[in-house]
């Protein structure tokens, strides 16, 4: 669940991105898993869906190897783009918290290093 006000805009990185509508101090909480907003899917659930929804979930979800679940952010969090120099850092794969790596200003794009949020990327490399 996003813990700060954001909006989606075209991103210079890729497609849509998540942009801040309020400043965030270094170390400030940006996102955290919250089952009231974020959804988890077993692989069997994903496979039971039409092909276009399977592609959607595999694109916008993160994979948590230990639990064997896909985690889909239920808000703008699913649109964080990857960066080798991200603006946020996650403390855990899929079920953690994301915090600002530096002071962030209104209009900054929120980005992640996908290897810190998804076991598929961590294990298989950056295939995005």
CSV table of C-alpha atoms in Angstrom, one decimal:
chain,number,residue,atom,x,y,z
A,1,UNK,CA,0.0,0.0,0.0
A,2,UNK,CA,1.4,3.4,-0.9
A,3,UNK,CA,2.1,5.4,2.2
A,4,UNK,CA,2.5,8.7,0.3
A,5,UNK,CA,0.4,10.6,-2.3
A,6,UNK,CA,1.4,9.7,-5.9
A,7,UNK,CA,0.1,9.8,-9.4
A,8,UNK,CA,0.8,7.9,-12.6
A,9,UNK,CA,2.4,9.7,-15.5
A,10,UNK,CA,4.3,8.8,-18.6
A,11,UNK,CA,7.9,7.8,-17.5
A,12,UNK,CA,11.1,8.6,-19.3
A,13,UNK,CA,12.2,5.1,-18.1
A,14,UNK,CA,9.4,3.0,-19.4
A,15,UNK,CA,5.6,3.3,-20.0
A,16,UNK,CA,3.9,4.7,-16.9
A,17,UNK,CA,5.7,5.6,-13.7
A,18,UNK,CA,4.8,6.6,-10.1
A,19,UNK,CA,5.5,10.2,-9.3
A,20,UNK,CA,5.4,11.9,-5.9
A,21,UNK,CA,2.8,14.5,-5.0
A,22,UNK,CA,4.5,15.2,-1.7
A,23,UNK,CA,8.1,15.3,-0.5
A,24,UNK,CA,9.6,12.3,1.3
A,25,UNK,CA,12.6,12.5,3.6
A,26,UNK,CA,15.5,10.0,3.3
A,27,UNK,CA,14.4,6.9,5.1
A,28,UNK,CA,10.7,7.8,4.9
A,29,UNK,CA,8.2,5.0,4.4
A,30,UNK,CA,6.9,5.0,0.8
A,31,UNK,CA,5.2,1.5,0.5
A,32,UNK,CA,4.5,-1.5,2.7
A,33,UNK,CA,2.6,-4.7,2.1
A,34,UNK,CA,-0.9,-4.5,3.4
A,35,UNK,CA,-3.3,-7.4,2.7
A,36,UNK,CA,-6.3,-5.0,2.7
A,37,UNK,CA,-5.0,-3.4,-0.5
A,38,UNK,CA,-2.4,-5.8,-1.9
A,39,UNK,CA,-3.3,-9.3,-3.2
A,40,UNK,CA,-1.5,-12.6,-3.3
A,41,UNK,CA,-2.0,-15.3,-5.9
A,42,UNK,CA,-0.9,-18.9,-5.9
A,43,UNK,CA,0.5,-20.1,-9.3
A,44,UNK,CA,-2.6,-22.3,-9.7
A,45,UNK,CA,-4.8,-19.2,-9.4
A,46,UNK,CA,-2.8,-17.3,-12.0
A,47,UNK,CA,-2.9,-20.3,-14.4
A,48,UNK,CA,-6.7,-20.6,-14.1
A,49,UNK,CA,-7.2,-17.1,-15.5
A,50,UNK,CA,-7.4,-16.1,-19.2
A,51,UNK,CA,-4.1,-15.7,-20.9
A,52,UNK,CA,-4.3,-11.9,-21.0
A,53,UNK,CA,-4.8,-11.8,-17.2
A,54,UNK,CA,-1.9,-14.2,-16.7
A,55,UNK,CA,0.4,-11.9,-18.6
A,56,UNK,CA,-0.9,-8.9,-16.6
A,57,UNK,CA,-0.3,-10.6,-13.3
A,58,UNK,CA,3.1,-11.8,-14.3
A,59,UNK,CA,4.1,-8.3,-15.5
A,60,UNK,CA,2.8,-6.4,-12.5
A,61,UNK,CA,3.3,-8.9,-9.6
A,62,UNK,CA,6.4,-9.8,-7.8
A,63,UNK,CA,7.3,-13.4,-7.1
A,64,UNK,CA,8.1,-14.5,-3.5
A,65,UNK,CA,9.9,-17.8,-3.7
A,66,UNK,CA,9.7,-18.8,-0.1
A,67,UNK,CA,5.9,-18.6,0.0
A,68,UNK,CA,5.4,-19.6,-3.6
A,69,UNK,CA,3.1,-16.6,-4.2
A,70,UNK,CA,2.8,-13.8,-6.6
A,71,UNK,CA,2.2,-10.4,-4.9
A,72,UNK,CA,0.2,-7.7,-6.7
A,73,UNK,CA,0.2,-4.2,-5.4
A,74,UNK,CA,-3.4,-3.0,-5.3
A,75,UNK,CA,-2.5,0.7,-6.0
A,76,UNK,CA,0.2,2.7,-7.8
A,77,UNK,CA,2.9,0.6,-6.3
A,78,UNK,CA,2.6,-1.9,-9.2
A,79,UNK,CA,4.0,0.8,-11.5
A,80,UNK,CA,7.4,1.4,-9.9
A,81,UNK,CA,9.9,1.2,-12.7
A,82,UNK,CA,13.3,-0.4,-12.4
A,83,UNK,CA,16.5,1.6,-11.9
A,84,UNK,CA,20.0,0.7,-11.2
A,85,UNK,CA,20.1,3.8,-9.1
A,86,UNK,CA,16.6,3.6,-7.5
A,87,UNK,CA,14.9,6.2,-5.4
A,88,UNK,CA,13.7,3.6,-2.9
A,89,UNK,CA,15.0,0.4,-1.2
A,90,UNK,CA,13.0,-2.5,-0.1
A,91,UNK,CA,13.8,-4.4,3.1
A,92,UNK,CA,12.3,-7.7,1.8
A,93,UNK,CA,11.2,-9.5,-1.3
A,94,UNK,CA,7.5,-8.8,-1.9
A,95,UNK,CA,6.3,-8.5,1.7
A,96,UNK,CA,8.6,-5.8,3.0
A,97,UNK,CA,8.6,-2.0,3.2
A,98,UNK,CA,10.1,0.5,0.7
A,99,UNK,CA,11.9,3.5,2.0
A,100,UNK,CA,13.3,6.6,0.3
A,101,UNK,CA,17.1,6.3,-0.3
A,102,UNK,CA,17.5,10.1,-0.3
A,103,UNK,CA,15.3,13.2,0.2
A,104,UNK,CA,12.7,13.1,-2.6
A,105,UNK,CA,10.8,16.1,-4.0
A,106,UNK,CA,7.4,16.5,-5.4
A,107,UNK,CA,7.5,15.2,-9.0
A,108,UNK,CA,10.3,12.7,-8.4
A,109,UNK,CA,9.7,9.2,-9.9
A,110,UNK,CA,9.7,6.3,-7.5
A,111,UNK,CA,11.9,3.5,-8.7
A,112,UNK,CA,13.2,0.2,-7.4
A,113,UNK,CA,16.0,-2.2,-8.1
A,114,UNK,CA,13.7,-5.1,-9.1
A,115,UNK,CA,16.3,-7.6,-7.7
A,116,UNK,CA,15.4,-6.3,-4.2
A,117,UNK,CA,11.6,-6.8,-4.6
A,118,UNK,CA,11.2,-10.0,-6.8
A,119,UNK,CA,12.8,-13.4,-6.5
A,120,UNK,CA,12.4,-14.1,-10.2
A,121,UNK,CA,14.6,-11.1,-11.0
A,122,UNK,CA,17.0,-11.8,-8.2
A,123,UNK,CA,17.5,-15.4,-9.3
A,124,UNK,CA,17.2,-15.0,-13.1
A,125,UNK,CA,18.7,-11.6,-13.7
A,126,UNK,CA,17.2,-8.4,-15.1
A,127,UNK,CA,14.9,-9.8,-17.9
A,128,UNK,CA,12.7,-6.7,-18.1
